[in-house]
XYZ file of C-alpha atoms in Angstrom:
434
model
C 66.316 67.686 39.705
C 66.317 68.570 43.389
C 66.739 72.183 44.464
C 69.223 72.176 47.366
C 69.970 75.905 47.821
C 68.468 78.485 50.207
C 65.636 80.482 48.736
C 67.022 83.785 47.485
C 66.983 86.953 49.562
C 66.252 89.530 46.861
C 66.090 92.607 49.102
C 69.444 93.922 47.876
C 69.338 92.584 44.323
C 68.891 94.330 40.998
C 65.572 93.952 39.174
C 65.494 92.201 35.797
C 62.952 93.462 33.199
C 60.825 90.768 31.578
C 61.714 91.907 28.074
C 65.316 90.919 28.889
C 64.432 87.227 29.298
C 65.394 84.487 26.819
C 65.663 80.704 26.637
C 68.029 79.380 29.309
C 67.894 82.593 31.343
C 68.008 81.995 35.121
C 66.333 84.569 37.388
C 65.187 84.871 40.972
C 61.628 85.951 41.742
C 59.455 87.305 44.542
C 55.684 86.882 44.516
C 54.001 90.243 44.958
C 51.222 88.833 47.146
C 52.963 86.748 49.825
C 56.655 87.593 49.267
C 57.583 83.993 48.487
C 60.930 83.756 46.628
C 62.461 81.164 44.330
C 64.234 80.445 41.062
C 63.000 80.358 37.458
C 64.676 78.841 34.384
C 63.114 80.225 31.206
C 61.992 78.105 28.257
C 61.731 81.243 26.131
C 60.908 84.902 26.703
C 57.377 84.107 27.942
C 57.400 80.475 29.093
C 58.994 79.014 32.242
C 60.881 75.730 31.902
C 60.780 75.372 35.693
C 59.861 77.584 38.648
C 60.983 76.498 42.120
C 58.732 77.444 45.070
C 56.232 79.470 43.058
C 53.072 77.399 43.637
C 51.600 74.913 46.110
C 53.904 73.249 48.633
C 57.230 74.777 49.645
C 59.953 73.782 47.230
C 57.539 72.520 44.618
C 58.909 72.654 41.041
C 56.321 73.944 38.614
C 57.232 73.059 35.023
C 56.296 74.417 31.609
C 53.941 77.248 32.324
C 53.575 80.858 31.257
C 55.407 83.473 33.251
C 53.000 85.485 35.467
C 52.656 89.162 34.681
C 54.585 91.974 36.344
C 51.652 92.602 38.692
C 52.110 89.112 40.193
C 55.869 88.506 40.192
C 59.062 90.570 40.422
C 62.241 89.274 38.758
C 65.776 89.704 40.109
C 69.338 88.751 39.294
C 70.644 85.436 40.648
C 73.889 84.746 42.484
C 76.495 82.368 41.111
C 75.242 79.261 42.951
C 71.677 79.857 41.771
C 72.808 80.439 38.194
C 74.789 77.188 38.264
C 71.765 75.232 39.500
C 69.658 76.721 36.709
C 72.285 75.834 34.076
C 72.459 72.266 35.373
C 68.683 71.972 35.163
C 68.641 73.447 31.674
C 71.369 71.087 30.462
C 69.788 68.001 32.014
C 66.383 68.753 30.521
C 67.905 69.601 27.159
C 69.887 66.356 27.094
C 66.746 64.278 27.622
C 64.909 65.783 24.670
C 66.550 63.430 22.163
C 68.084 60.597 24.236
C 68.014 58.053 21.416
C 70.778 59.872 19.551
C 73.294 59.186 22.303
C 74.817 62.649 21.871
C 76.557 64.372 24.770
C 74.244 67.123 26.086
C 77.026 69.705 25.660
C 77.181 68.950 21.951
C 73.425 69.302 21.668
C 73.696 72.614 23.501
C 76.265 73.944 21.025
C 74.451 72.548 17.980
C 70.955 73.738 18.914
C 71.319 76.591 21.403
C 74.368 78.480 20.172
C 74.009 80.708 17.092
C 74.669 78.924 13.807
C 73.864 81.814 11.496
C 74.685 85.512 11.491
C 71.136 86.643 12.280
C 71.181 84.874 15.654
C 74.891 85.322 16.220
C 74.818 88.598 18.116
C 71.530 87.979 19.979
C 72.562 84.917 22.010
C 76.343 85.250 22.091
C 76.621 86.492 25.688
C 74.361 83.756 27.121
C 76.027 80.895 25.232
C 79.516 82.013 26.185
C 78.530 82.437 29.818
C 76.950 78.967 29.832
C 80.111 77.388 28.391
C 82.253 79.238 30.941
C 80.401 77.236 33.610
C 81.218 73.851 32.062
C 84.075 73.148 34.562
C 81.463 73.475 37.328
C 78.785 71.524 35.472
C 80.998 68.453 35.051
C 83.498 66.723 37.322
C 87.226 67.351 36.696
C 87.631 63.671 35.804
C 85.376 64.290 32.779
C 87.181 67.349 31.385
C 89.861 65.576 29.371
C 87.345 63.214 27.754
C 85.003 66.062 26.823
C 87.885 68.085 25.387
C 89.050 65.190 23.226
C 85.496 64.547 21.987
C 85.034 68.241 21.164
C 88.296 68.321 19.213
C 87.226 65.268 17.181
C 83.906 66.957 16.489
C 85.681 70.122 15.314
C 87.952 68.193 12.950
C 84.981 66.314 11.526
C 83.086 69.552 10.880
C 85.778 71.320 8.820
C 84.641 69.849 5.485
C 81.632 70.629 3.320
C 79.298 70.905 6.316
C 81.514 73.523 7.979
C 79.639 76.202 9.931
C 81.878 78.990 11.179
C 79.521 80.057 13.969
C 79.010 76.585 15.431
C 82.735 75.815 15.176
C 83.511 79.050 17.010
C 81.581 77.847 20.065
C 83.310 74.485 19.999
C 86.618 76.367 20.001
C 85.373 78.491 22.901
C 84.544 75.274 24.771
C 87.994 73.831 24.020
C 89.542 77.003 25.454
C 87.433 76.749 28.610
C 88.521 73.152 29.199
C 92.212 73.877 28.523
C 92.188 76.711 31.063
C 90.299 74.560 33.598
C 92.822 71.720 33.267
C 95.794 74.073 33.530
C 94.701 76.290 36.435
C 94.003 74.486 39.709
C 92.844 77.450 41.792
C 89.291 78.631 41.177
C 90.213 82.327 41.426
C 92.904 82.134 38.727
C 90.735 79.896 36.572
C 87.781 82.287 36.710
C 90.032 85.263 35.994
C 91.469 83.647 32.878
C 88.090 82.386 31.683
C 86.611 85.879 31.849
C 89.714 87.282 30.189
C 89.265 84.791 27.360
C 85.662 85.925 26.963
C 86.612 89.618 26.951
C 89.294 89.022 24.305
C 87.444 86.470 22.225
C 87.480 88.776 19.187
C 91.236 88.142 19.029
C 91.292 84.531 20.167
C 88.543 83.409 17.778
C 90.645 84.595 14.824
C 93.640 82.766 16.255
C 91.682 79.528 16.538
C 90.625 80.004 12.932
C 94.256 80.328 11.866
C 95.094 77.061 13.627
C 92.182 75.243 11.980
C 92.627 76.884 8.588
C 89.004 78.038 8.675
C 87.519 81.515 9.091
C 86.034 81.981 12.571
C 84.635 85.060 14.279
C 84.505 87.085 11.057
C 82.440 87.694 7.946
C 85.490 87.874 5.676
C 85.422 85.514 2.707
C 89.142 84.678 2.676
C 92.192 84.735 4.933
C 94.103 87.254 2.845
C 91.551 89.925 3.764
C 91.624 88.799 7.394
C 95.433 88.945 7.556
C 95.401 92.468 6.139
C 92.873 93.482 8.788
C 95.147 92.319 11.625
C 97.299 95.362 10.961
C 94.371 97.683 11.713
C 92.927 99.057 14.949
C 93.507 97.199 18.204
C 94.565 93.972 16.456
C 97.952 95.348 15.388
C 99.072 95.283 19.037
C 98.965 91.453 18.949
C 100.695 90.758 15.646
C 103.419 88.846 17.490
C 100.716 86.319 18.467
C 98.809 86.194 15.183
C 101.900 85.729 13.004
C 103.159 82.301 14.163
C 99.659 80.873 13.759
C 99.086 82.054 10.210
C 102.691 81.537 9.053
C 102.682 77.878 10.067
C 99.281 77.041 8.589
C 99.472 78.512 5.070
C 99.020 75.134 3.367
C 96.010 74.264 5.513
C 94.453 77.690 4.947
C 94.857 77.472 1.177
C 93.436 73.934 1.214
C 90.156 75.022 2.822
C 89.812 78.546 1.433
C 89.898 80.306 -1.964
C 93.089 82.213 -1.093
C 95.892 82.323 -3.633
C 99.106 81.252 -1.813
C 101.279 84.079 -3.130
C 98.767 86.787 -2.241
C 98.430 85.306 1.224
C 102.221 85.219 1.656
C 102.466 88.836 0.477
C 99.864 89.857 3.069
C 101.803 87.951 5.737
C 105.020 89.748 4.714
C 103.295 93.095 5.241
C 102.000 91.787 8.565
C 105.543 90.840 9.579
C 106.917 94.287 8.736
C 104.120 95.929 10.727
C 104.975 93.759 13.718
C 108.475 95.211 13.794
C 107.126 98.778 13.774
C 104.091 98.568 16.045
C 104.150 98.468 19.822
C 103.142 94.952 20.887
C 101.095 94.252 24.016
C 101.848 91.296 26.278
C 98.598 91.062 28.254
C 97.373 88.060 26.207
C 100.644 86.123 26.360
C 99.555 84.154 29.432
C 96.313 82.997 27.758
C 98.072 82.331 24.469
C 100.547 80.032 26.197
C 97.676 77.919 27.534
C 95.492 77.890 24.421
C 98.227 77.551 21.771
C 101.170 75.873 23.536
C 102.748 74.541 20.328
C 102.922 78.040 18.863
C 103.869 79.910 22.037
C 107.568 79.072 21.684
C 107.568 80.535 18.174
C 105.727 83.646 19.292
C 108.224 84.233 22.099
C 111.360 83.212 20.175
C 114.437 85.416 20.127
C 113.956 85.988 16.402
C 110.766 87.949 16.990
C 110.855 91.713 17.596
C 110.751 93.170 21.084
C 107.351 92.809 22.726
C 106.936 96.549 23.119
C 108.402 99.729 21.698
C 109.623 100.501 25.216
C 111.609 97.268 25.268
C 112.915 98.000 21.795
C 114.039 101.455 22.895
C 115.647 99.965 25.972
C 117.532 97.456 23.838
C 118.716 100.254 21.536
C 119.772 102.411 24.484
C 121.707 99.514 25.988
C 123.419 98.877 22.669
C 124.255 102.569 22.290
C 125.676 102.666 25.812
C 127.759 99.591 25.033
C 129.038 101.233 21.860
C 129.954 104.394 23.806
C 131.748 102.266 26.390
C 133.638 100.374 23.704
C 134.532 103.597 21.884
C 135.745 105.125 25.139
C 137.776 102.026 25.951
C 139.199 102.000 22.426
C 140.112 105.678 22.639
C 141.838 105.065 25.970
C 143.646 102.048 24.545
C 144.781 104.048 21.516
C 146.103 106.808 23.751
C 147.924 104.277 25.912
C 149.203 102.548 22.795
C 150.530 105.796 21.344
C 152.216 106.710 24.616
C 153.822 103.296 24.915
C 154.749 103.274 21.241
C 156.511 106.607 21.665
C 158.252 105.254 24.769
C 159.235 102.111 22.932
C 160.531 104.018 19.910
C 162.427 106.398 22.139
C 164.029 103.497 23.974
C 165.117 101.809 20.738
C 166.593 105.047 19.439
C 168.397 105.662 22.714
C 169.696 102.123 22.805
C 170.862 102.300 19.193
C 172.656 105.569 19.830
C 174.333 103.994 22.859
C 175.752 101.353 20.549
C 173.790 98.314 21.754
C 174.826 95.273 19.723
C 172.752 94.411 16.663
C 171.994 91.031 18.248
C 170.253 92.844 21.106
C 168.385 95.143 18.697
C 167.253 92.081 16.747
C 166.176 90.276 19.921
C 164.168 93.283 21.067
C 162.419 93.625 17.716
C 161.593 89.919 17.643
C 159.786 90.260 20.956
C 157.299 92.571 19.217
C 154.519 91.731 16.793
C 155.506 91.935 13.166
C 153.526 95.119 12.555
C 154.956 96.861 15.588
C 158.508 95.690 14.885
C 158.330 96.906 11.280
C 156.943 100.271 12.436
C 159.755 100.687 14.976
C 162.422 99.597 12.493
C 161.044 101.957 9.846
C 161.200 104.865 12.254
C 164.742 103.858 13.289
C 165.862 103.753 9.661
C 164.736 107.368 9.318
C 166.262 108.518 12.582
C 169.553 106.641 12.030
C 169.806 107.105 8.279
C 173.226 108.665 8.769
C 174.548 105.705 10.767
C 176.315 103.500 8.210
C 176.686 100.537 10.553
C 172.959 100.554 11.302
C 172.013 100.920 7.655
C 174.208 97.985 6.706
C 172.386 95.792 9.269
C 168.918 97.005 8.230
C 168.180 94.158 5.732
C 169.202 91.609 8.367
C 166.823 93.126 10.882
C 163.979 93.182 8.318
C 164.523 89.485 7.596
C 164.667 88.625 11.289
C 161.263 90.299 11.793
C 159.753 88.308 8.924
C 161.152 85.046 10.243
C 159.875 85.701 13.735
C 156.349 86.963 12.806
C 154.760 87.183 16.235
C 150.993 87.286 16.934
C 149.231 90.440 18.075
C 148.335 88.739 21.362
C 151.966 88.638 22.458
C 152.544 92.343 21.957
C 149.365 92.995 24.002
C 150.822 90.907 26.836
C 154.089 92.845 26.680
C 152.274 96.177 26.738
C 150.224 95.067 29.763
C 153.494 94.380 31.585
C 153.948 98.162 31.612
C 157.671 98.453 30.817
C 159.464 98.479 27.484
C 162.679 97.640 29.287
C 161.377 94.058 29.628
C 161.698 93.657 25.874
C 165.429 93.407 26.346
C 167.292 90.795 28.342
C 170.861 91.832 27.494
C 173.190 94.716 28.342
C 172.346 98.287 27.415
C 175.869 99.418 26.645
C 178.656 98.379 24.306
C 179.853 98.774 20.716
C 177.828 97.830 17.649
C 178.757 94.300 16.605
C 178.547 92.912 13.140
């Protein structure tokens, strides 16, 4: 593989100690004797897979040799372009080791380079994740969709008896890388989200496990214990994201794991109550929408609690303000109602005392709602209890109110008109008529 980059200027770069080296590590070097610089891709902590420009002619690639001692060579960090070249070389050489299998080199990388047991899990995690983060640069964009589909098939095929939680975790990490790369067109945004995924993988790995129904990124033996743990520490701030994933995959989880369905549902119920009480962070929502699009709508649905306690408090304050406004408006309306009722009652009494005909009294009452008309007539019967003519007509007026039973909307319209005089259309003087 041709080296097509400038030889590194290491004058301002940080030194790398030899004990820090591992298989796949890419470093720059400077020869102590003549100051020649170049690139090394490590086969392991002591052996070089390739060294560019270390020996013989300029640009010569020296393969499979021991790393010179610290007295002969100084090691330095590489820049991004140099690291990418080293990863491409590593992947190409790795893919040719077993060509007869016809396996995509990325799959061989995950299967053989990434940790597949707990003992190796923590030692190589950073390197393997960093390597997979570079996949969008290692392969053309036209290849991304095909690789993603092949990885997903491989994941589904590995969920049975041969399931390995550590290997599957790296396939999920690779799926996430490809989904972000396909979604984000600008390199800056893509790189930002990829690094954010890496920094928050402790959350996202559990979420992938919930989708698959298999434990990932944890040493727990069942999902019930894992669900209970989501309410602890920093995880409880993302319950609104965990919940839709585990709630919608209970059957799948119980199919693959020894969890008892009722115990799992009880743990989820506790998880749901905690979500309503704990402040929820939104900084992973953007990533979640890309990685779990089918569950994002559920996570963001109106039925879920407010994203943060601050939002919840704001909602409560807005509701309280609305209640105060409504109470104030109601109090004002009651005062206006009482004033107008007193005016209305006074007018009826005055009109009755002035001997308005009973037809006019009846007409005025029938322009009111039934409740208001009965209240006015009741008060009139008390005020005019000594008026025999009025008392004789009282049953007639009661019946007229019942027959005319107006809606409350009409009395509101009459009140809004602002004048009780509009209730009447006839004369205001004259003798009582039978």
